[in-house]
Structure formats: C-alpha cells, structure tokens
Short mmCIF file of C-alpha atoms in Angstrom, two decimals:
data_model
loop_
_atom_site.label_atom_id
_atom_site.label_comp_id
_atom_site.label_asym_id
_atom_site.label_seq_id
_atom_site.Cartn_x
_atom_site.Cartn_y
_atom_site.Cartn_z
CA MET A 1 129.20 52.38 149.55
CA LYS A 2 125.88 53.86 150.51
CA ILE A 3 124.90 57.36 149.38
CA LYS A 4 123.22 59.45 152.02
CA PRO A 5 119.59 60.38 151.32
CA THR A 6 120.41 64.07 151.71
CA LEU A 7 123.01 63.89 148.93
CA ILE A 8 120.51 62.14 146.67
CA ALA A 9 117.98 64.88 147.32
CA VAL A 10 120.50 67.60 146.50
CA TRP A 11 121.55 65.81 143.28
CA LEU A 12 117.91 65.41 142.18
CA PHE A 13 117.16 69.07 142.89
CA PHE A 14 120.01 70.39 140.76
CA THR A 15 119.40 67.85 137.96
CA LEU A 16 115.71 68.78 137.70
CA ALA A 17 116.55 72.46 137.86
CA LEU A 18 119.03 72.06 135.02
CA PHE A 19 116.57 70.22 132.80
CA SER A 20 113.88 72.73 133.69
CA CYS A 21 116.10 75.57 132.53
CA GLN A 22 116.97 73.73 129.34
CA PHE A 23 113.28 73.05 128.67
CA LYS A 24 112.40 76.69 129.18
CA ASN A 25 115.24 77.79 126.91
CA ASN A 26 114.20 75.36 124.18
CA LYS A 27 110.61 76.57 124.38
CA SER A 28 111.40 80.27 124.45
CA LYS A 29 110.20 82.07 121.35
CA PRO A 30 112.67 83.94 119.15
CA GLU A 31 112.54 87.71 119.17
CA LYS A 32 109.67 88.96 117.02
CA PRO A 33 110.74 90.86 113.89
CA ASN A 34 109.63 94.41 113.32
CA VAL A 35 107.55 95.16 110.22
CA LEU A 36 107.70 98.29 108.08
CA PHE A 37 104.99 98.36 105.39
CA ILE A 38 105.35 101.06 102.74
CA LEU A 39 102.38 101.74 100.46
CA VAL A 40 102.66 104.36 97.70
CA ASP A 41 99.50 105.79 96.17
CA ASP A 42 99.04 105.49 92.38
CA PHE A 43 102.60 104.17 91.96
CA GLY A 44 103.01 102.45 88.61
CA TYR A 45 104.87 99.25 87.78
CA ARG A 46 107.62 101.22 86.01
CA ASP A 47 107.66 104.25 88.28
CA CYS A 48 110.94 103.23 89.91
CA SER A 49 114.36 102.67 88.42
CA VAL A 50 114.68 99.06 89.53
CA MET A 51 111.55 98.17 87.53
CA GLY A 52 112.82 99.74 84.34
CA SER A 53 112.30 103.51 84.40
CA ASN A 54 115.10 105.50 82.79
CA TYR A 55 113.51 108.78 83.86
CA TYR A 56 112.50 108.59 87.52
CA GLU A 57 115.24 108.22 90.15
CA THR A 58 114.40 106.10 93.18
CA PRO A 59 117.62 104.86 94.84
CA ASN A 60 116.00 104.13 98.20
CA ILE A 61 113.08 102.14 96.83
CA ASP A 62 115.54 100.33 94.55
CA ARG A 63 117.58 99.40 97.60
CA ILE A 64 114.59 97.69 99.24
CA ALA A 65 114.07 95.67 96.07
CA ARG A 66 117.70 94.69 95.69
CA GLU A 67 118.05 93.67 99.35
CA GLY A 68 114.84 91.65 99.23
CA MET A 69 112.76 89.70 96.75
CA ILE A 70 111.24 91.30 93.66
CA PHE A 71 107.90 89.74 92.73
CA THR A 72 107.78 90.50 89.01
CA ASP A 73 104.12 89.41 88.80
CA GLY A 74 102.95 91.22 91.92
CA TYR A 75 99.47 92.73 91.83
CA ALA A 76 97.15 95.11 93.59
CA THR A 77 93.69 93.58 94.06
CA CYS A 78 92.00 96.43 92.20
CA GLN A 79 92.76 99.10 89.63
CA VAL A 80 91.75 101.87 92.07
CA CYS A 81 92.76 102.66 95.64
CA SER A 82 90.19 101.96 98.39
CA PRO A 83 89.47 98.36 97.33
CA SER A 84 93.17 97.47 97.23
CA ARG A 85 93.82 99.05 100.61
CA ALA A 86 90.96 97.11 102.15
CA SER A 87 92.35 93.88 100.70
CA ILE A 88 95.81 94.42 102.19
CA LEU A 89 94.37 94.93 105.67
CA SER A 90 91.68 92.23 105.47
CA GLY A 91 93.25 89.55 103.27
CA LYS A 92 90.04 89.42 101.21
CA PHE A 93 89.39 89.97 97.51
CA THR A 94 87.38 93.07 96.66
CA ALA A 95 84.21 91.19 95.73
CA ARG A 96 84.25 89.60 99.19
CA HIS A 97 84.74 92.71 101.32
CA GLY A 98 82.49 94.72 99.02
CA ILE A 99 84.58 97.87 98.61
CA THR A 100 84.79 97.69 94.84
CA ASP A 101 85.41 101.36 94.01
CA TRP A 102 87.19 104.28 95.63
CA ILE A 103 85.08 105.47 98.52
CA GLY A 104 83.13 108.50 97.36
CA ALA A 105 82.64 107.37 93.77
CA LYS A 106 79.12 107.80 92.41
CA THR A 107 76.93 104.84 91.55
CA GLY A 108 73.54 104.12 89.98
CA GLU A 109 71.51 107.13 88.89
CA GLU A 110 74.05 109.53 90.42
CA TRP A 111 76.68 108.18 88.05
CA SER A 112 74.41 108.78 85.06
CA GLN A 113 74.36 112.48 85.99
CA THR A 114 78.14 112.91 85.61
CA GLY A 115 77.91 113.51 81.88
CA ARG A 116 79.99 110.51 80.84
CA ALA A 117 77.09 108.99 78.78
CA THR A 118 78.03 105.35 79.44
CA GLN A 119 75.92 102.24 78.87
CA LEU A 120 75.86 100.94 82.45
CA LEU A 121 74.94 102.10 85.95
CA PRO A 122 77.64 100.97 88.41
CA PRO A 123 76.37 99.09 91.49
CA ASP A 124 76.66 100.41 95.03
CA TYR A 125 79.55 99.25 97.18
CA VAL A 126 80.55 99.05 100.86
CA HIS A 127 81.62 102.51 102.04
CA ALA A 128 83.87 101.61 104.99
CA LEU A 129 86.19 98.80 106.02
CA PRO A 130 83.88 96.51 108.03
CA LEU A 131 84.55 96.75 111.77
CA GLU A 132 83.82 93.06 112.30
CA TYR A 133 86.98 92.04 110.46
CA THR A 134 90.13 91.22 112.39
CA THR A 135 92.57 93.26 110.36
CA LEU A 136 96.31 92.68 109.99
CA PRO A 137 97.22 95.33 112.61
CA GLU A 138 94.65 93.87 115.02
CA ALA A 139 96.17 90.41 114.58
CA LEU A 140 99.62 91.83 115.27
CA LYS A 141 98.37 93.75 118.32
CA GLU A 142 97.00 90.50 119.74
CA ALA A 143 100.55 89.14 119.47
CA GLY A 144 102.05 92.08 121.37
CA TYR A 145 103.00 94.45 118.54
CA LYS A 146 102.81 98.22 118.80
CA THR A 147 101.03 99.50 115.69
CA PHE A 148 101.36 102.79 113.81
CA PHE A 149 99.75 104.35 110.74
CA ALA A 150 100.86 107.43 108.80
CA GLY A 151 99.38 108.91 105.65
CA LYS A 152 96.49 108.06 103.36
CA TRP A 153 93.65 105.90 104.72
CA HIS A 154 90.54 106.36 102.49
CA LEU A 155 88.67 103.42 104.04
CA GLY A 156 85.76 105.21 105.65
CA ALA A 157 84.70 108.28 107.58
CA LYS A 158 85.20 108.91 111.31
CA GLY A 159 84.39 105.70 113.16
CA SER A 160 86.28 103.75 110.50
CA TRP A 161 89.67 105.44 110.72
CA PRO A 162 92.99 103.66 111.39
CA GLU A 163 92.54 103.79 115.17
CA ASP A 164 89.24 101.91 114.74
CA HIS A 165 90.96 99.04 112.95
CA GLY A 166 93.92 98.18 115.12
CA PHE A 167 96.39 101.05 114.88
CA ASP A 168 97.58 102.50 118.19
CA ILE A 169 98.66 105.75 116.54
CA ASN A 170 97.25 107.52 113.49
CA LYS A 171 99.12 110.38 111.81
CA GLY A 172 97.18 111.77 108.87
CA GLY A 173 94.73 108.99 108.04
CA TRP A 174 91.13 110.09 107.48
CA ASP A 175 88.32 110.15 104.91
CA ALA A 176 90.15 111.84 102.04
CA GLY A 177 92.00 110.03 99.28
CA SER A 178 94.13 112.96 98.14
CA PRO A 179 96.14 115.52 100.13
CA ALA A 180 93.61 118.27 100.85
CA GLY A 181 96.30 120.94 101.21
CA GLY A 182 98.63 119.54 98.59
CA TYR A 183 102.15 118.39 99.36
CA PHE A 184 103.28 121.39 101.37
CA SER A 185 102.06 122.60 104.77
CA PRO A 186 99.44 123.74 105.72
CA PHE A 187 98.12 120.22 105.10
CA LYS A 188 94.42 120.79 105.89
CA ASN A 189 94.33 117.37 107.54
CA PRO A 190 92.37 116.91 110.81
CA ASN A 191 94.70 114.11 111.93
CA LEU A 192 98.02 115.76 111.09
CA LYS A 193 99.11 119.01 112.68
CA ASP A 194 100.48 121.58 110.27
CA GLY A 195 104.22 122.01 110.26
CA PRO A 196 106.18 125.10 109.24
CA ASP A 197 104.82 126.67 106.08
CA GLY A 198 106.04 124.62 103.15
CA GLU A 199 106.95 121.47 105.07
CA ASN A 200 106.94 118.55 102.64
CA LEU A 201 104.11 116.11 103.32
CA SER A 202 105.99 112.94 102.33
CA MET A 203 108.96 113.91 104.49
CA ARG A 204 106.67 114.76 107.40
CA LEU A 205 105.07 111.31 107.24
CA ALA A 206 108.53 109.73 107.16
CA ASN A 207 109.63 111.75 110.18
CA GLU A 208 106.49 110.75 112.09
CA THR A 209 107.32 107.13 111.29
CA VAL A 210 110.89 107.54 112.51
CA GLU A 211 109.65 109.09 115.75
CA PHE A 212 107.37 106.12 116.34
CA ILE A 213 110.21 103.68 115.69
CA LYS A 214 112.50 105.54 118.11
CA ASN A 215 109.86 105.39 120.82
CA ASN A 216 109.26 101.68 120.27
CA LYS A 217 112.67 100.36 119.29
CA ASP A 218 112.76 98.02 122.29
CA THR A 219 109.51 96.25 121.41
CA ALA A 220 108.11 94.63 118.29
CA PHE A 221 106.39 97.19 116.07
CA PHE A 222 104.29 97.36 112.91
CA ALA A 223 104.74 100.68 111.11
CA TYR A 224 102.45 101.28 108.12
CA LEU A 225 103.71 104.21 106.06
CA SER A 226 101.01 105.00 103.49
CA PHE A 227 102.13 107.93 101.37
CA TYR A 228 99.63 110.33 99.82
CA ALA A 229 102.21 110.62 97.05
CA VAL A 230 102.14 110.18 94.16
CA HIS A 231 98.42 110.93 93.86
CA GLY A 232 97.35 114.22 92.28
CA PRO A 233 97.58 117.11 92.58
CA ILE A 234 101.13 116.56 91.39
CA GLN A 235 103.50 119.10 92.91
CA SER A 236 107.24 119.51 93.23
CA THR A 237 109.89 122.15 93.87
CA LYS A 238 111.58 124.32 91.30
CA GLU A 239 114.90 122.56 91.81
CA LYS A 240 113.47 119.08 91.20
CA TRP A 241 111.33 120.30 88.29
CA ALA A 242 114.43 121.82 86.63
CA LYS A 243 116.43 118.62 87.13
CA TYR A 244 113.82 116.47 85.41
CA ARG A 245 112.97 119.04 82.73
CA ASP A 246 116.62 119.01 81.69
CA LYS A 247 116.72 115.22 81.88
CA ALA A 248 113.68 114.91 79.61
CA GLU A 249 115.29 117.26 77.11
CA ALA A 250 118.53 115.25 77.17
CA MET A 251 116.58 112.03 76.56
CA GLY A 252 114.68 113.62 73.68
CA ILE A 253 111.20 115.12 73.99
CA SER A 254 108.58 113.39 71.87
CA ARG A 255 106.28 115.58 69.83
CA TYR A 256 103.24 113.63 71.02
CA GLY A 257 102.70 112.04 74.41
CA PHE A 258 99.16 110.60 74.29
CA GLU A 259 97.06 108.09 72.40
CA MET A 260 93.29 107.85 72.53
CA GLY A 261 91.95 104.95 74.60
CA HIS A 262 88.39 103.63 74.78
CA PHE A 263 87.08 106.67 76.69
CA LEU A 264 90.08 108.93 77.41
CA PRO A 265 93.57 109.75 76.13
CA ILE A 266 96.33 107.57 77.68
CA ARG A 267 99.83 108.85 78.33
CA GLN A 268 102.61 107.09 76.41
CA THR A 269 105.71 108.87 77.75
CA GLN A 270 107.55 109.24 81.05
CA ASP A 271 108.61 112.87 80.75
CA ASN A 272 106.54 114.82 83.27
CA PRO A 273 109.10 116.78 85.35
CA VAL A 274 106.59 117.79 88.01
CA TYR A 275 105.57 114.18 88.61
CA ALA A 276 109.20 113.03 88.55
CA GLY A 277 110.00 115.53 91.29
CA LEU A 278 107.08 114.25 93.36
CA VAL A 279 108.36 110.68 92.94
CA GLU A 280 111.87 111.67 94.01
CA ALA A 281 110.59 113.56 97.07
CA MET A 282 108.71 110.44 98.15
CA ASP A 283 111.83 108.33 97.60
CA ASP A 284 113.83 110.80 99.69
CA ALA A 285 111.34 110.22 102.50
CA VAL A 286 111.74 106.45 102.20
CA GLY A 287 115.48 106.98 102.56
CA VAL A 288 115.01 108.83 105.85
CA VAL A 289 113.19 105.84 107.36
CA LEU A 290 115.75 103.33 106.06
CA LYS A 291 118.60 105.42 107.48
CA ALA A 292 116.88 105.62 110.87
CA LEU A 293 116.50 101.84 111.00
CA GLU A 294 120.24 101.50 110.34
CA GLU A 295 121.25 104.08 112.92
CA MET A 296 119.13 102.37 115.58
CA GLY A 297 120.53 98.95 114.69
CA LEU A 298 117.11 97.69 113.61
CA ASP A 299 117.68 97.08 109.91
CA ASP A 300 118.57 93.42 110.45
CA LYS A 301 115.52 92.94 112.68
CA THR A 302 112.94 94.56 110.40
CA ILE A 303 110.90 93.08 107.55
CA ILE A 304 110.12 95.66 104.86
CA CYS A 305 107.19 95.32 102.46
CA PHE A 306 106.81 97.78 99.58
CA THR A 307 104.01 98.09 97.03
CA GLY A 308 101.40 100.38 95.46
CA ASP A 309 97.62 100.35 95.55
CA ASN A 310 96.98 100.48 91.78
CA GLY A 311 98.67 101.27 88.50
CA GLY A 312 100.27 104.55 87.59
CA VAL A 313 97.98 107.33 86.40
CA ALA A 314 98.25 107.28 82.62
CA ALA A 315 94.73 108.67 82.07
CA GLY A 316 92.30 110.75 84.11
CA ASP A 317 93.33 112.50 87.32
CA SER A 318 96.67 114.18 86.53
CA TYR A 319 97.67 112.05 83.50
CA SER A 320 101.02 111.70 85.24
CA THR A 321 102.98 108.74 83.90
CA SER A 322 103.27 105.92 81.38
CA ASN A 323 103.32 102.26 82.36
CA LEU A 324 104.60 100.96 79.02
CA PRO A 325 105.23 98.23 78.05
CA LEU A 326 102.21 97.47 80.28
CA ARG A 327 98.95 98.58 78.72
CA ALA A 328 97.03 101.59 80.12
CA GLY A 329 97.14 102.38 83.87
CA LYS A 330 95.10 103.21 86.96
CA GLY A 331 91.42 102.40 86.57
CA TYR A 332 91.99 99.95 83.72
CA GLN A 333 91.50 96.22 83.41
CA PHE A 334 94.89 95.80 81.73
CA GLU A 335 98.22 95.05 83.41
CA GLY A 336 99.08 98.74 83.68
CA GLY A 337 96.12 99.14 86.02
CA ILE A 338 96.82 96.29 88.41
CA ARG A 339 100.45 95.13 88.25
CA GLU A 340 102.65 96.78 90.86
CA PRO A 341 106.15 97.06 92.26
CA PHE A 342 105.95 94.33 94.91
CA PHE A 343 109.00 93.83 97.15
CA ILE A 344 109.51 91.98 100.42
CA LYS A 345 112.80 92.29 102.28
CA VAL A 346 113.40 89.72 105.02
CA PRO A 347 116.90 89.99 106.51
CA GLY A 348 118.85 86.88 105.56
CA LEU A 349 116.45 85.64 102.87
CA ASN A 350 116.93 85.75 99.08
CA GLU A 351 118.65 89.08 98.68
CA GLY A 352 118.22 90.38 95.13
CA GLU A 353 116.19 87.40 93.93
CA LYS A 354 113.28 87.65 91.50
CA CYS A 355 110.12 85.55 91.65
CA SER A 356 107.67 85.29 88.73
CA THR A 357 104.90 83.50 90.65
CA PRO A 358 101.70 85.64 90.52
CA VAL A 359 101.01 87.16 93.96
CA THR A 360 98.64 89.84 95.18
CA GLY A 361 97.82 92.28 97.99
CA THR A 362 95.80 89.78 100.03
CA ASP A 363 98.98 87.75 100.53
CA PHE A 364 100.70 90.30 102.76
CA TYR A 365 98.48 89.50 105.77
CA PRO A 366 99.31 85.76 106.12
CA THR A 367 102.92 86.31 104.99
CA ILE A 368 103.60 88.83 107.73
CA LEU A 369 101.91 86.65 110.35
CA GLU A 370 104.03 83.64 109.43
CA LEU A 371 107.24 85.65 109.35
CA ALA A 372 106.36 86.96 112.82
CA GLY A 373 105.75 83.44 114.13
CA ILE A 374 102.03 84.10 114.64
CA ASP A 375 99.37 81.50 113.91
CA LEU A 376 97.57 82.22 110.64
CA LYS A 377 93.95 83.37 110.68
CA GLN A 378 92.61 81.64 107.60
CA GLU A 379 89.04 82.60 108.48
CA GLU A 380 90.14 86.24 108.10
CA HIS A 381 92.71 86.40 105.28
CA THR A 382 90.39 84.19 103.21
CA ASP A 383 91.86 85.03 99.83
CA GLY A 384 95.51 85.38 100.78
CA ILE A 385 98.24 82.80 101.16
CA SER A 386 101.63 83.03 102.85
CA LEU A 387 104.50 83.79 100.50
CA VAL A 388 107.11 82.50 102.95
CA PRO A 389 107.81 79.40 100.81
CA LEU A 390 108.61 81.68 97.85
CA LEU A 391 110.82 83.85 100.04
CA LYS A 392 112.74 80.69 100.98
CA GLY A 393 113.15 79.67 97.34
CA ASP A 394 110.39 77.06 97.29
CA THR A 395 107.06 77.02 95.42
CA ILE A 396 103.39 77.47 96.24
CA ALA A 397 100.37 75.73 94.76
CA ASP A 398 98.83 77.18 91.60
CA ARG A 399 95.71 79.24 92.26
CA PRO A 400 93.48 81.66 90.34
CA LEU A 401 93.62 85.39 91.07
CA VAL A 402 90.42 87.41 90.62
CA TRP A 403 89.65 91.11 90.18
CA HIS A 404 86.16 92.67 90.17
CA TYR A 405 85.59 96.27 89.11
CA PRO A 406 81.99 96.76 87.91
CA HIS A 407 82.56 100.54 87.62
CA TYR A 408 83.83 103.13 85.14
CA GLY A 409 85.87 105.33 87.45
CA ASN A 410 87.74 108.46 86.46
CA GLN A 411 90.47 107.07 84.22
CA GLY A 412 88.56 105.49 81.34
CA GLY A 413 88.60 101.79 82.19
CA GLU A 414 85.57 99.64 81.50
CA PRO A 415 83.36 97.73 84.01
CA SER A 416 84.91 94.29 84.04
CA SER A 417 86.10 91.27 85.98
CA ILE A 418 89.38 89.42 85.52
CA ILE A 419 90.78 86.00 86.29
CA ARG A 420 94.43 84.99 85.95
CA GLU A 421 95.45 81.33 85.90
CA GLY A 422 99.10 80.63 85.25
CA ASP A 423 100.14 82.67 82.22
CA TRP A 424 96.55 83.15 81.04
CA LYS A 425 94.40 86.19 81.75
CA LEU A 426 90.70 86.46 80.91
CA ILE A 427 88.79 89.76 80.96
CA HIS A 428 84.99 89.79 81.02
CA TYR A 429 83.33 93.07 79.98
CA TYR A 430 79.92 93.97 81.35
CA GLU A 431 78.84 96.41 78.65
CA ASP A 432 78.44 93.72 75.99
CA GLY A 433 79.54 90.46 77.64
CA ARG A 434 82.58 90.04 75.41
CA GLU A 435 85.67 88.30 76.74
CA GLU A 436 89.35 88.77 75.93
CA LEU A 437 92.12 86.25 76.56
CA TYR A 438 95.81 87.06 76.80
CA ASN A 439 98.92 84.97 77.38
CA LEU A 440 101.00 87.23 79.59
CA LYS A 441 104.17 85.20 79.20
CA ASN A 442 104.22 85.82 75.46
CA ASP A 443 102.25 89.07 75.34
CA LEU A 444 102.83 91.30 78.34
CA GLU A 445 101.51 94.25 76.32
CA GLU A 446 98.10 92.53 75.90
CA ALA A 447 98.16 93.31 72.20
CA ASN A 448 96.87 89.96 70.92
CA ASN A 449 93.44 88.75 72.02
CA LEU A 450 93.56 84.97 71.76
CA ALA A 451 89.93 84.33 72.70
CA PRO A 452 88.70 83.45 69.17
CA GLU A 453 91.09 80.50 68.80
CA ASN A 454 90.83 79.34 72.44
CA SER A 455 87.08 79.07 72.99
CA LYS A 456 87.37 76.05 75.29
CA ARG A 457 89.83 77.79 77.60
CA VAL A 458 87.72 80.96 77.57
CA LYS A 459 84.64 79.02 78.62
CA GLN A 460 86.46 77.15 81.40
CA MET A 461 88.03 80.31 82.82
CA SER A 462 84.78 82.28 82.55
CA ILE A 463 82.85 79.61 84.45
CA LYS A 464 85.47 79.59 87.20
CA LEU A 465 85.53 83.39 87.38
CA PHE A 466 81.78 83.70 87.92
CA ALA A 467 81.66 80.78 90.31
CA MET A 468 84.20 82.61 92.47
CA LEU A 469 82.44 85.97 92.14
CA ASN A 470 79.06 84.51 93.08
CA GLU A 471 80.57 82.68 96.07
CA MET A 472 82.00 86.02 97.25
CA GLY A 473 78.69 87.85 96.84
CA ALA A 474 79.78 90.14 94.02
CA ARG A 475 77.52 92.94 92.83
CA PHE A 476 77.07 93.69 89.13
CA PRO A 477 76.20 96.77 87.03
CA ALA A 478 72.85 97.35 85.35
CA LYS A 479 71.91 98.83 81.99
CA ASP A 480 71.22 102.56 81.91
CA PRO A 481 67.82 102.98 80.18
CA ALA A 482 68.71 106.58 79.32
CA TRP A 483 71.84 105.67 77.38
CA THR A 484 72.00 106.27 73.65
CA ALA A 485 74.88 105.69 71.26
CA GLU A 486 74.50 109.25 70.01
CA LYS A 487 75.11 110.74 73.48
CA GLU A 488 78.20 108.61 73.98
CA LEU A 489 79.64 109.50 70.57
CA GLN A 490 79.03 113.18 71.26
CA HIS A 491 80.94 112.94 74.52
CA LEU A 492 83.83 111.05 72.90
CA GLY A 493 83.95 113.63 70.13
CA TYR A 494 84.51 116.33 72.73
CA VAL A 495 87.29 114.32 74.37
CA ILE A 496 89.10 113.79 71.07
CA SER A 497 88.69 117.32 69.70
CA GLN A 498 89.17 119.32 72.91
CA GLN A 499 90.68 117.32 75.75
CA LEU A 500 93.39 115.46 73.84
CA PRO A 501 94.95 118.61 72.31
CA ALA A 502 94.77 120.36 75.69
CA LEU A 503 96.70 117.53 77.33
CA GLU A 504 99.40 117.67 74.67
CA LYS A 505 99.70 121.42 75.19
CA GLN A 506 99.93 121.01 78.98
CA ARG A 507 102.60 118.33 78.63
CA LEU A 508 104.83 120.58 76.52
CA ASN A 509 104.14 123.48 78.88
CA PHE A 510 105.48 121.46 81.82
CA LEU A 511 108.65 120.87 79.77
CA SER A 512 109.05 124.51 78.76
CA LYS A 513 111.98 126.44 80.27
CA ASP A 514 109.48 129.23 80.98
CA PHE A 515 107.00 127.02 82.86
CA ASP A 516 105.45 128.90 85.79
CA PRO A 517 102.91 127.16 88.09
CA ALA A 518 101.67 130.58 89.25
CA ASN A 519 100.29 129.28 92.55
CA ASN A 520 103.30 129.71 94.87
CA TRP A 521 103.89 126.09 95.81
CA TRP A 522 107.52 126.69 94.99
CA GLY A 523 107.64 129.43 97.58
CA SER A 524 108.59 126.82 100.17
CA GLN A 525 111.56 125.52 98.20
CA ALA A 526 114.12 126.12 100.93
CA VAL A 527 112.14 124.04 103.42
CA ASN A 528 111.85 121.03 101.15
CA ASP A 529 115.17 120.66 99.34
#
C-alpha cells in the first residue's frame, strides 16, 4: 500500500515538533537557587551555642548550622574586618587585593604618633575595594540575579559603596565600620533612614532584607545581610542584660576575667551580659529572615551562608568575649583571631554534617557560582575554590592557606604572616623575624611551639609563604627609627598597672545588680523586646 505524500508530510511535522520539544525540555536550565549570605561583624568562633558556648543563646544561627554543613576549620582571610570583607566579595587573598587593614587605620609615621611605642611602621594599604574587579554580586547580576545589601560595608568611601560593586539596593552600607548611632534609632547613617526612636538596628536590617525578598520572591535573588552587630559599642536592653547577668551568676562568676597578652589584656571569660544581649538581639533578627523564607515557601529554594569577618573581640575595642580554647581573638595571628563559625546550608545536601577540611572566605565566591549553575570566573576568584565537592561528601585537593597582616591594629596582635598546610600552621613575625610552628590537630590552643624541633618543615613552609606573598605583591612593614625599648616598656607598664585593673573593675560592674549605663539606651526597651 502506498502512503500519500501529504500524510508523510504531516507525520514528519509532528515527529520533528515532538523531538524539538523534548530537546528544548532537556536543555532547559533548572530554576536558579536564591542565596542568603549572612555576615556577622566581630563574631567569634565560640560566640554561638552550636560551636560550644554555654553562655550565649543563638537558636536561629544554630538552626542554620544544623540544617547545613558546619566547617569546623573555617576561616576569615584576615584578623580584622575590611580585608576579610574584600576577600569574600573578590575571591582574593588580602595580600592580592591590597586591603590589609581596616580602612581608616593609620600607617607609617602616622602610626608612630598613636603612642603605642612599637618597633615597626605598618605599610600603607589599598583604601577601597578596586572597581575593576568583577565581584560576586556582579557575577550573579550577569546571570540574572537581583542583588541586595544591608548593613556594614566598610570597603571605601562614596564611589566605592555597595551600589558601585554590583548591589541593586543598599540599605545602610557606607564608609563607617561601626554603627555611628549605636544599635538604636536614630542610626546616624546616610544610607538608612531612621526608624521610630529606639528601633533596633539588627532587627531593622533583617526587616529590610525580608522586604527585599518579598518584592523579589518570583525571581532569583542574592541577599547579603551584613550585620553591624556584634561590633562595639556593645549595647543591649535591660531585659536581656538582666537575663544574662543572672545566667552568669548561676554559672559562677570568676574573680578575674583577663590575662595580659603581648601588648594588651585578653579576656578569658564569656560572662559579659551586655554583649550576650547584643548577640541574642542579632540572632533574633536572623530568626525573622528565616521565618519569612518559610512563610513564602522559599526555604527549600534558598542557599544560606553564614560566617564572621574576624575573631571575637577578646582584647581592644570593647573587650567583649572569650574565644577559648582558641588563643586570643580579633586582631591576633592565633586561631582566635581568624577561625570563624562557617556554615553553608544547601537544601537537600548534608544536613547536620561536619567537615574538617580547612576552608576560607575566598571560597564563597566560586562555591555560590557553582551552586547557582554559573560558570566559574577563575580569573576573578583567584584564591578561592568551590566547596561543592565537600558539600556533596567528597574531597578537595590539599592547598595552602595564607594570611598577611603587617600591622598592629587595635587589639594587640603583632605584624605577621601565616601559612597553614594540612594540620600545620606557621607564623612569621616581622618585628624580629622569628617563626612559630603549631600542629593544630594536636594543639588547637597553640600552646606548644614546635619550630625548634622541626627546622626543616619551618624552612619549607616559610619559603612557600614568602613565594606566595611576593607573587601577590604583598607590602611589608619597616623599622621605626624612633623606637626605643624604654618607650615600649613604659607603655606596657601603664597597660599592666592601669588598664588591666580598670577592665576587671568594668567587668564586675557589668555583672553588678546595680549596673546603670546612665546613657538612656535602655529607654527604648519597649520597642526592641
């Protein structure tokens, strides 16, 4: 039997149409995930319950950790804020992007006039996130994401604000690194309108984030919630202060809370009720955003990253917290200065798992791109690698991690550079060229310097460290010709005889039932609780 040509034509038309539809369906890209990135300022490794604190209460942050992957060896790329923030957005180590200290810190001869009487003059640094970089939000915008920033920026003056680096909306990001008006409205922030008197800053930033998500729930979004908390000035409400004062008393108040470090006293106890209240208020704000994602049905479509920009403030600033068993804190070359809570929640992947592979802030950029199905930009995130294999339970290649902080800062750390390879950590000090070696697997507290009996390893790691620093164009400190040992000893004598006792007195005052801040920031209690 012959088939009519017209029937053949009809059959061919429908067959090709069917295959065409199947081809298009097979090639269609899956729905892009949303990304919520939460960055907490000065948040220490043990400043949340899930990481071991028995004093602070952080149920919402803990939930992110338990529903995602906890990177136990997660790091900031610097012991102070601006450099770490630049690394997250650029995927570059600090020595490469050149922002090696918090923007505004004094260098050179200006540093020598601060009265610290130190041996070295810190080098200058880059004072704004370079505009020529393609940042993480810019890469996501290219892929169709709506981008949003709320909170602390501290990566340059006007012309280098969030909206200049890929964020469609900026709520509160500008030059300053601390909340100019404190944690209650009026905020004194040119990019954040004041709310009702006493409105809580952390909650306001959370509400701004929720509003952005509501307005963009039908498209892929990148929301970067960068709290000013828990940076000083530390503030709370009377209710939260009373809760944590009573808790500290129930746990037993130590007679002494500080030990003298190299330059400054370092806090050894988590018992500051004002700081604890500030932590809880920030966690409350995190909870508001998590609840909104659930109510809008977006929680199973949203990747959540959570970390801090440097260690908790154990010395300098507000002397707020202790990072023990990690040594020291913000501004220091030890683990307390650089190791961070580091959580990534990807719906459907490794809920509640822990990973001990060393990872760092530069890794967020390529990780988020890969999770979003976007081609990596290795020429941009030069020093970061995707953590997706780890999130899937696989491994990544061993690699060295490097830190470069040729400054003194405000917390008492020393100008130094660090390299970590596997379990080994080498610290090079610029004052006298000495080097310390620690095995972090056996000595997380960094109490035992193993350099004397491991000279070969020290030499190998030191050579690699400086090869990497020189390749990145690192700058180094210079000797201060005006320094004398007598001036430094005189300054340290003042710290030990005057400052240390004053800190102990202030600590006990915060824990006194009669404590009165006498500046009315509890007058807004009803608005915030």
